[in-house]
mmCIF file of C-alpha atoms in Angstrom:
data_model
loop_
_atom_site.group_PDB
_atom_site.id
_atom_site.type_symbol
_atom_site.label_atom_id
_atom_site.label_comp_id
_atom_site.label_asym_id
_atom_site.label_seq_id
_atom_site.Cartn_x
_atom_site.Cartn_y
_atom_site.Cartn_z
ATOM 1 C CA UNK A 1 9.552 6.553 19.056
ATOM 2 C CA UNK A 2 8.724 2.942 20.440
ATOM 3 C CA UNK A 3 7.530 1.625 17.141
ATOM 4 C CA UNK A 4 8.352 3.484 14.271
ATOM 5 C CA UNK A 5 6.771 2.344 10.922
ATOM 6 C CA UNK A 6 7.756 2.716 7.611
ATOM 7 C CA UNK A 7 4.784 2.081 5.038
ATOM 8 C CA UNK A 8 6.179 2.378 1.477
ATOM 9 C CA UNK A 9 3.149 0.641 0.339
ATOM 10 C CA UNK A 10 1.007 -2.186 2.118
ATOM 11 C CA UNK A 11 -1.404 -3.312 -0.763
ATOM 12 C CA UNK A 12 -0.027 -7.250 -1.010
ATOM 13 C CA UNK A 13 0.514 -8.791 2.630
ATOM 14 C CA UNK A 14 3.056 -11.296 1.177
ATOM 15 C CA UNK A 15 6.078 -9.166 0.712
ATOM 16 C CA UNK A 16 6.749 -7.159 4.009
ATOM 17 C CA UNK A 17 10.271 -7.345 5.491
ATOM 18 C CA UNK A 18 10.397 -7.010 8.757
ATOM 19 C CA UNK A 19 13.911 -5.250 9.842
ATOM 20 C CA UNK A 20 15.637 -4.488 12.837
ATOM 21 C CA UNK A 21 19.055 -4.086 13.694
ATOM 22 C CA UNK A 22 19.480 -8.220 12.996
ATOM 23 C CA UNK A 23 18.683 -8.651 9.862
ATOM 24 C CA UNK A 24 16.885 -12.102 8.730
ATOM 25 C CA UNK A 25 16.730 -13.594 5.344
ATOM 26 C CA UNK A 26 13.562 -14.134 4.216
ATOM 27 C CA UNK A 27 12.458 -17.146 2.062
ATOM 28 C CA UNK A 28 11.234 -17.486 -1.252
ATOM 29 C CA UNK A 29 8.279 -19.677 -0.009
ATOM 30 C CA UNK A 30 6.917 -20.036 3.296
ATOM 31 C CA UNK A 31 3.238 -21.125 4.227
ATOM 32 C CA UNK A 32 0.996 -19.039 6.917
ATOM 33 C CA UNK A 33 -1.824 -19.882 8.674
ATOM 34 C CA UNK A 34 -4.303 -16.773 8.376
ATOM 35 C CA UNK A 35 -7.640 -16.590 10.314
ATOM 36 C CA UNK A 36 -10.800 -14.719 9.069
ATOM 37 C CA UNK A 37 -11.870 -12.798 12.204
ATOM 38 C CA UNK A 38 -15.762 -13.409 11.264
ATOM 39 C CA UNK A 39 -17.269 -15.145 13.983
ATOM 40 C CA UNK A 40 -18.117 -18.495 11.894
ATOM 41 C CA UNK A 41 -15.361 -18.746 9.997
ATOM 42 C CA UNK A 42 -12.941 -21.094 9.456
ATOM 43 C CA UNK A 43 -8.849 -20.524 9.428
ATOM 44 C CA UNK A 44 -7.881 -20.139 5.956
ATOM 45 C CA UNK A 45 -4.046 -21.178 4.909
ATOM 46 C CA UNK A 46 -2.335 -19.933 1.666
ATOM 47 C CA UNK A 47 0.448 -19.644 0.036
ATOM 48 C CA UNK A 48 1.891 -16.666 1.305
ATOM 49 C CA UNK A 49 4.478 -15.916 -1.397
ATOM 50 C CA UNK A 50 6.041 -17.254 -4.538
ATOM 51 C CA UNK A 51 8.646 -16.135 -6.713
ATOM 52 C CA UNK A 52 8.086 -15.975 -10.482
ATOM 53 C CA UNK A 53 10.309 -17.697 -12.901
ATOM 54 C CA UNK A 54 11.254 -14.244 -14.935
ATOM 55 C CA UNK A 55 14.030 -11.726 -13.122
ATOM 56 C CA UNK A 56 11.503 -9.185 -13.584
ATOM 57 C CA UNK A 57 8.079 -8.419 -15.976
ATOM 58 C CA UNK A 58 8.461 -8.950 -20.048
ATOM 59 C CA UNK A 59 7.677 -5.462 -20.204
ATOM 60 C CA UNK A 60 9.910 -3.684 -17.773
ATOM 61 C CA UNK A 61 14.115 -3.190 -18.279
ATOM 62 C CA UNK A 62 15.428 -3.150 -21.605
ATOM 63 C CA UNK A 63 13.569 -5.526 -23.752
ATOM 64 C CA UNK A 64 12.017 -4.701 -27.054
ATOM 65 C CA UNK A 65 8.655 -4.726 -25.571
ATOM 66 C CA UNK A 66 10.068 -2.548 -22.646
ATOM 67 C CA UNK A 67 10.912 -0.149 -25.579
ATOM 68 C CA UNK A 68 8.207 -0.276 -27.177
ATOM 69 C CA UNK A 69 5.675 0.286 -24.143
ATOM 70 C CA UNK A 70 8.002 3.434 -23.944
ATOM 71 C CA UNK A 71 7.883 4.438 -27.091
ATOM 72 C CA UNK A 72 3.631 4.232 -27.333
ATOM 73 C CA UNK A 73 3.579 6.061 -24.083
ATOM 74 C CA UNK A 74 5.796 8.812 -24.775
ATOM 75 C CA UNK A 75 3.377 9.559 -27.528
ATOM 76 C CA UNK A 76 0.518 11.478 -25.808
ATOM 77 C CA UNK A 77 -2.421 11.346 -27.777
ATOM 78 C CA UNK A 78 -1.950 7.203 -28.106
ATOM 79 C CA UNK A 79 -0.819 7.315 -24.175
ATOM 80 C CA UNK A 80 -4.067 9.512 -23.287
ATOM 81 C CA UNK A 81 -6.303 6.738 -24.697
ATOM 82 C CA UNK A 82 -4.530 3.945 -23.124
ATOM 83 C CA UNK A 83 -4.969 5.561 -19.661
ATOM 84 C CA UNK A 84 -8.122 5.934 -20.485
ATOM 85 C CA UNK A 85 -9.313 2.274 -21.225
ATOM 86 C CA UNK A 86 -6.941 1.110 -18.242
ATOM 87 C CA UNK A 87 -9.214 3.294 -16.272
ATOM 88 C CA UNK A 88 -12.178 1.757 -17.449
ATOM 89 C CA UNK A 89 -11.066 -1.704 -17.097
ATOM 90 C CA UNK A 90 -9.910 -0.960 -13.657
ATOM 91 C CA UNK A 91 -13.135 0.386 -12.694
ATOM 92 C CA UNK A 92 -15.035 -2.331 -14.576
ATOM 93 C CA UNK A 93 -12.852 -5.244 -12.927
ATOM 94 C CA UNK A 94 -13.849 -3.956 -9.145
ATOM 95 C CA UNK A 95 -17.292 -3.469 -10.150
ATOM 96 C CA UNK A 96 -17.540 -7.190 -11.277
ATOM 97 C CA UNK A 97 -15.902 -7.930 -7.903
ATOM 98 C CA UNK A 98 -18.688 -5.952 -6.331
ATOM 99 C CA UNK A 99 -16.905 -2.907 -4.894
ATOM 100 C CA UNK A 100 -19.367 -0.431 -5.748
ATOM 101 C CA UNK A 101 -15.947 1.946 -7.182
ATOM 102 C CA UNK A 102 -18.061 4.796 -8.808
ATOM 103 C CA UNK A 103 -20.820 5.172 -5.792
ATOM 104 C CA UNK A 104 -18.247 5.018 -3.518
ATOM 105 C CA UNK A 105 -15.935 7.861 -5.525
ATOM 106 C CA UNK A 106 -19.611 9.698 -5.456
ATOM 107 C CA UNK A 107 -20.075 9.976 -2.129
ATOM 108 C CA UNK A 108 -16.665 11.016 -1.137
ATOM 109 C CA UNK A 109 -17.148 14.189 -3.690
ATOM 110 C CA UNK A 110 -20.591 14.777 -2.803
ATOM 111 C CA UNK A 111 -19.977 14.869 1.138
ATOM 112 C CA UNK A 112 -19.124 17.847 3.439
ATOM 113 C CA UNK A 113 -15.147 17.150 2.815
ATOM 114 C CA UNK A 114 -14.946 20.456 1.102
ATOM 115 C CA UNK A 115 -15.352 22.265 3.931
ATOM 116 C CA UNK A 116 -13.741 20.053 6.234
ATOM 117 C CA UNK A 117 -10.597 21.096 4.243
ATOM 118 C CA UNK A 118 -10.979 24.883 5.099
ATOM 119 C CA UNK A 119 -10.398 24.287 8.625
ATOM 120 C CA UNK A 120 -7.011 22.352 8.165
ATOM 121 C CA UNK A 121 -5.592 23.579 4.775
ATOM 122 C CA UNK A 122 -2.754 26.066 5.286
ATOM 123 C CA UNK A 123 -2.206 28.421 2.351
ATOM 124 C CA UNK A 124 1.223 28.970 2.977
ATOM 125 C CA UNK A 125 2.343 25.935 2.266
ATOM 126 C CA UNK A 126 4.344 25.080 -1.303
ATOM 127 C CA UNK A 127 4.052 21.248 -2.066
ATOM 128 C CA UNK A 128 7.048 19.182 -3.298
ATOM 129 C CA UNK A 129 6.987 18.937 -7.169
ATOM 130 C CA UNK A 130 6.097 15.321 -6.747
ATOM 131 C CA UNK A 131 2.635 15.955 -5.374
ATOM 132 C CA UNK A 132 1.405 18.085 -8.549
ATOM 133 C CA UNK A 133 3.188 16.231 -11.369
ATOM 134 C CA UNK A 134 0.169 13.549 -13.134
ATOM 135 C CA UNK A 135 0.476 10.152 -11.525
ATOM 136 C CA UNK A 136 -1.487 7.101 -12.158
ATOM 137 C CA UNK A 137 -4.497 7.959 -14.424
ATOM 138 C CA UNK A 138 -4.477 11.798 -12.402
ATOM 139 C CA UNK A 139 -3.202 14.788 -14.384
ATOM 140 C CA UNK A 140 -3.220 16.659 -11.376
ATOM 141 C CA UNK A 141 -1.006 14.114 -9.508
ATOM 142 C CA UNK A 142 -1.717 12.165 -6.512
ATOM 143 C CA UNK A 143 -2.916 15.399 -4.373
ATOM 144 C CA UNK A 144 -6.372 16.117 -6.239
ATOM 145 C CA UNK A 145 -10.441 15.650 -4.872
ATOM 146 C CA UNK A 146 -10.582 12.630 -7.667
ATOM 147 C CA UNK A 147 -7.629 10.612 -6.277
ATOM 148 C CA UNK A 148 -8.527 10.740 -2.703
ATOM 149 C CA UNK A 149 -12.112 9.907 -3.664
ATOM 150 C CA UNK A 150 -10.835 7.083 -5.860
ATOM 151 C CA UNK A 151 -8.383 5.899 -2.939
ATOM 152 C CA UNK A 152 -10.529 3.147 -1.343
ATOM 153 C CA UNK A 153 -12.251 1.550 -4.358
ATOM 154 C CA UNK A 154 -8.902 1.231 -5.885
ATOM 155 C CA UNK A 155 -6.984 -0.244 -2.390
ATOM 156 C CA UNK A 156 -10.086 -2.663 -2.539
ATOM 157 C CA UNK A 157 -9.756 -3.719 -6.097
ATOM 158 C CA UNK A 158 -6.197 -4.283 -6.353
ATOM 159 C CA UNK A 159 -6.097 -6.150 -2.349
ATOM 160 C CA UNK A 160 -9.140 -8.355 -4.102
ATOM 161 C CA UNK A 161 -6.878 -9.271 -7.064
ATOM 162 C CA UNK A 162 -3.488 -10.330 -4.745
ATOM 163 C CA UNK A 163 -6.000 -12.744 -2.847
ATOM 164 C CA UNK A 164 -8.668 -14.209 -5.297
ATOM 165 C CA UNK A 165 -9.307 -17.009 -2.766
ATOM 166 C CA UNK A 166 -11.016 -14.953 -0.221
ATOM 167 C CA UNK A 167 -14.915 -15.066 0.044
ATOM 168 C CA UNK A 168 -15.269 -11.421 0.823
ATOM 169 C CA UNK A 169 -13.715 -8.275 0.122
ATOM 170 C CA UNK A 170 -13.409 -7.934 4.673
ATOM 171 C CA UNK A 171 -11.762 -11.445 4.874
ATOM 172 C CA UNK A 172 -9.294 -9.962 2.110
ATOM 173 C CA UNK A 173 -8.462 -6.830 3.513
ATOM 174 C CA UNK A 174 -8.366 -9.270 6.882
ATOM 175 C CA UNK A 175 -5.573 -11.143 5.204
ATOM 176 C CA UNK A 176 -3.782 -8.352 3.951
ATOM 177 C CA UNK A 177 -3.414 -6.374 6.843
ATOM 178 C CA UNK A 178 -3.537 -8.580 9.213
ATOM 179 C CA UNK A 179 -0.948 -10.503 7.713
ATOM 180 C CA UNK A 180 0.918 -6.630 8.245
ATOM 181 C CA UNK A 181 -0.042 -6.099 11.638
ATOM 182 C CA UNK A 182 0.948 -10.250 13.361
ATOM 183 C CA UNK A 183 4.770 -9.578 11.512
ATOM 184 C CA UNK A 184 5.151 -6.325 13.052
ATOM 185 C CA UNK A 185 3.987 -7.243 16.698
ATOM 186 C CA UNK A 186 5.598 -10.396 16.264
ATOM 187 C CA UNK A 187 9.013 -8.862 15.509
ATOM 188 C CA UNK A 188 8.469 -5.877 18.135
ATOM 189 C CA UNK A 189 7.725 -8.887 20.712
ATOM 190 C CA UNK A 190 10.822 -10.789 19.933
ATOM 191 C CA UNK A 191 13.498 -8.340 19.356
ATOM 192 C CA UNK A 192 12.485 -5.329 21.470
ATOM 193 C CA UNK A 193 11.229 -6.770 25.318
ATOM 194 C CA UNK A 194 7.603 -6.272 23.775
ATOM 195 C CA UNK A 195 8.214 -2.799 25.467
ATOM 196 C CA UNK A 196 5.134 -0.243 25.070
ATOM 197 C CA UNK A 197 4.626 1.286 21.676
ATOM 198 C CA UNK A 198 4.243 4.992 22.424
ATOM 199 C CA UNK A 199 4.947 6.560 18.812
ATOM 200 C CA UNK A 200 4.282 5.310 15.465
ATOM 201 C CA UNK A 201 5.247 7.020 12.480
ATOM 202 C CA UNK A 202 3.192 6.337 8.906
ATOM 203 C CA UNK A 203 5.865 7.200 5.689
ATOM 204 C CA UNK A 204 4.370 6.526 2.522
ATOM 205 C CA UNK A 205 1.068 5.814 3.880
ATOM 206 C CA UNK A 206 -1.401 7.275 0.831
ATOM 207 C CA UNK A 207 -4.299 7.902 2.760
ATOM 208 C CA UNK A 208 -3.979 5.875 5.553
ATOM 209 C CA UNK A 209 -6.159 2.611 4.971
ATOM 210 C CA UNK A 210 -3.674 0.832 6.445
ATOM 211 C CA UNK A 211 -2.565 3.115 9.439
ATOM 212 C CA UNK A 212 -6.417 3.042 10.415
ATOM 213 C CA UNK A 213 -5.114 -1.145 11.402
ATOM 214 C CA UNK A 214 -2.276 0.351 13.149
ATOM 215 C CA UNK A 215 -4.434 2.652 15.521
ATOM 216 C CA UNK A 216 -7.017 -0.076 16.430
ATOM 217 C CA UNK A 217 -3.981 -2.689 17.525
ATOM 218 C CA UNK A 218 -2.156 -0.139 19.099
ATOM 219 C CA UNK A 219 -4.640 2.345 20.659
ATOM 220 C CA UNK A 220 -2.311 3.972 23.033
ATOM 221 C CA UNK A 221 0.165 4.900 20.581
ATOM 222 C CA UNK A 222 0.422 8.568 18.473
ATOM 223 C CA UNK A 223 0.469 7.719 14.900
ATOM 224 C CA UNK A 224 1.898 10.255 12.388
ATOM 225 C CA UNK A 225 1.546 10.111 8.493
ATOM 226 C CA UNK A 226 3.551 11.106 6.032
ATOM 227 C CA UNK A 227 3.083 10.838 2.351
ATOM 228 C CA UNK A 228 6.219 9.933 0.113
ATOM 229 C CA UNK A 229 7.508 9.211 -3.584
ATOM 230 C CA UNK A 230 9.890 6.440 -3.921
ATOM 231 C CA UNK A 231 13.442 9.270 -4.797
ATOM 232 C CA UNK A 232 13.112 10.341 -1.124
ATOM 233 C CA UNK A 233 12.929 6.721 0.329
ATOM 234 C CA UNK A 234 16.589 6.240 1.030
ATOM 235 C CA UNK A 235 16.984 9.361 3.336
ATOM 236 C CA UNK A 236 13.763 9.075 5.286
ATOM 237 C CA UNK A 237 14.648 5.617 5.935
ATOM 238 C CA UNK A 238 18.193 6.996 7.119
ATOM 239 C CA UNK A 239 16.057 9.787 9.449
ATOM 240 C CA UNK A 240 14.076 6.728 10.546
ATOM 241 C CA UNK A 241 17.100 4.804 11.975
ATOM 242 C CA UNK A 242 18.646 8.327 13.310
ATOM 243 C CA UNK A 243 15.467 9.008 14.995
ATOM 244 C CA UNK A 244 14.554 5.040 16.424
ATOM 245 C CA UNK A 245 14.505 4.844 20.128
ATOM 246 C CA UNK A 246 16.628 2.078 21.641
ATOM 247 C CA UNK A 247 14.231 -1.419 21.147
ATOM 248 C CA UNK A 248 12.163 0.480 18.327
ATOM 249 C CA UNK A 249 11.128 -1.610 15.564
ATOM 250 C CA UNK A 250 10.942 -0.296 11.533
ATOM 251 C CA UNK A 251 8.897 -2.148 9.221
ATOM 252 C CA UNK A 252 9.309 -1.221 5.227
ATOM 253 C CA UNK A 253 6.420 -2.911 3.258
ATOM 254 C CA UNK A 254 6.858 -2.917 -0.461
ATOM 255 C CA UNK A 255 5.331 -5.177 -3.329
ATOM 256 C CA UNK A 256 8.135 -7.260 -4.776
ATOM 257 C CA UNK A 257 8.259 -7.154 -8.830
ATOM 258 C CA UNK A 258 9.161 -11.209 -8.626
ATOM 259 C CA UNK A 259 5.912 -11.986 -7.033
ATOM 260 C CA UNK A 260 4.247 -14.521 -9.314
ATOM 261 C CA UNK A 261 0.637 -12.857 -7.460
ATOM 262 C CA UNK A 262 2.043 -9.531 -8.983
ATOM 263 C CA UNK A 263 3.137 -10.272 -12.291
ATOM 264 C CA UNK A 264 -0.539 -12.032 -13.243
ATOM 265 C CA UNK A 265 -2.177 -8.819 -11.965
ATOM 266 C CA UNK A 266 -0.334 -6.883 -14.455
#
C-alpha cells in the first residue's frame, strides 16, 4: 500500500505522531495555524498542545484514589449507577452544546439499517472476545445497534470539548481532522516523493468518522477499515511495517494521557 494508515483513535487533533522510517521528536508545545474552511471565515490559531504538570491523572496508577475508583467500580450495583449518571451527564453536556445526541441516536435506530445489515452480515463468522465483552456504558460491548447509533453524537461531544474555542461544531470537527489530514500529506509529501496514494488501510477506526476525511482528500485511493482493541496494537502495527510498500507512510493517532486538554475533560 502507498499510504497505509493506522487510526488508533483520532478524537483530539493535537496528539498525532506522524512516523516513518526517520523518526522525529515531537515537542511539548508547538503553535499551528488552522483555517476554518467556511467561506467567510477567518484563520483561527491555537495552541495545539500542552503538557500537564502531573505524570499522569490523580485517578489513574497506584494512588489511593486510583484504588479507590477501583474498588467502587468493582462493586456492581454502585458501578451500574455511576455508568448510569456518566451517561446522563454525557448526553446532557452535548445537548447543552447543541448536538441534538438523542434525535440523532433516534434516527439511526429508526432507519432502514436493519435491513441493510442482512445483505452484508455473514453468519459464519465468530467475533473476537473483545467485541462482545461491555465497553463504555454498553453491556453488549462496542458491536451492538445502541453503540453504533450513539457513535456520532458522542465523536461530536467529546471533539467539542478538546476545542471549546471553536464557533461551531463543523469548524471543530474542521480542526480536528483537518489538523489529521495536513500532518499526514505533509509527511507523505516530504518523506515519500509525494508518490500516488493507491491503498489506505483504517486500524482502529470505530466507525469510520474519520476515514470518511481520508476518502474525500484522497479519492483515488482504496480505503480498508479495521476495528481494533488496544492488546492487539503492537502486532498489527508490526503487520503494518511488514506489509508498507517502499515510500509508504504510517500514521498512529492516539490521545496522550499528559494532555492538559485531556485531563480537564475528565
Amino acid at each position: 500500500m502507498a499510504a497505509c494508515t493506522t487510526t488508533l483513535t483520532s478524537t483530539y487533533p493535537n496528539h498525532n505522531n506522524v512516523i516513518s522510517k526517520t523518526q522525529r521528536k515531537q515537542p511539548k508545545k508547538l503553535k499551528l495555524s488552522i483555517k476554518n474552511m467556511g467561506p467567510s471565515s477567518n484563520a483561527l490559531t491555537m495552541e495545539s498542545y500542552e503538557e500537564g504538570k502531573l505524570e499522569r491523572p490523580k485517578w489513574s496508577g497506584e494512588t489511593p484514589i486510583s484504588r479507590l475508583v477501583g474498588a467502587l467500580i468493582s462493586f456492581k450495583p454502585l458501578y451500574s449507577l455511576m455508568k448510569f449518571g456518566a451517561r446522563q451527564a454525557l448526553i446532557s453536556t452535548a445537548e447543552k452544546s447543541n448536538i441534538p445526541w438523542r434525535e440523532m441516536t433516534r434516527e439511526v435506530l429508526e432507519s432502514e439499517v436493519y435491513k441493510e445489515i442482512e445483505s452484508v452480515q455473514n453468519p459464519d463468522i465468530v467475533y473476537p472476545d473483545y467485541y462482545l465483552n461491555h465497553f463504555h456504558a454498553y453491556d453488549e460491548g462496542n458491536l451492538s445497534w445502541l453503540a453504533a447509533a450513539e457513535a456520532e453524537p458522542a465523536t461530536l461531544s467529546i471533539t467539542k470539548r478538546a476545542i471549546p474555542e471553536a464557533d461551531s461544531i463543523e469548524e471543530t470537527m474542521e480542526i480536528v481532522r483537518g489538523n489529521w489530514i495536513r500532518a499526514i500529506e505533509k509527511h507523505h509529501q516530504q518523506y515519500s516523493g509525494n508518490s500516488n496514494i493507491q491503498d489506505i488501510l483504517g486500524i482502529g477506526c470505530s466507525v469510520g468518522f474519520s476515514t470518511k476525511f481520508l476518502v474525500n482528500k484522497f479519492p483515488s485511493a482504496n480505503i480498508t477499515l479495521h476495528e481494533c482493541p488496544a492488546r492487539a496494537t503492537v502486532n498489527l502495527v508490526k503487520e503494518a511495517f511488514r506489509l508498507l510498500r517502499p515510500g509508504g507512510t504510517i500514521t498512529i493517532t492516539d490521545n496522550s494521557c499528559k494532555s492538559k486538554i485531556l485531563r480537564n475533560c475528565g
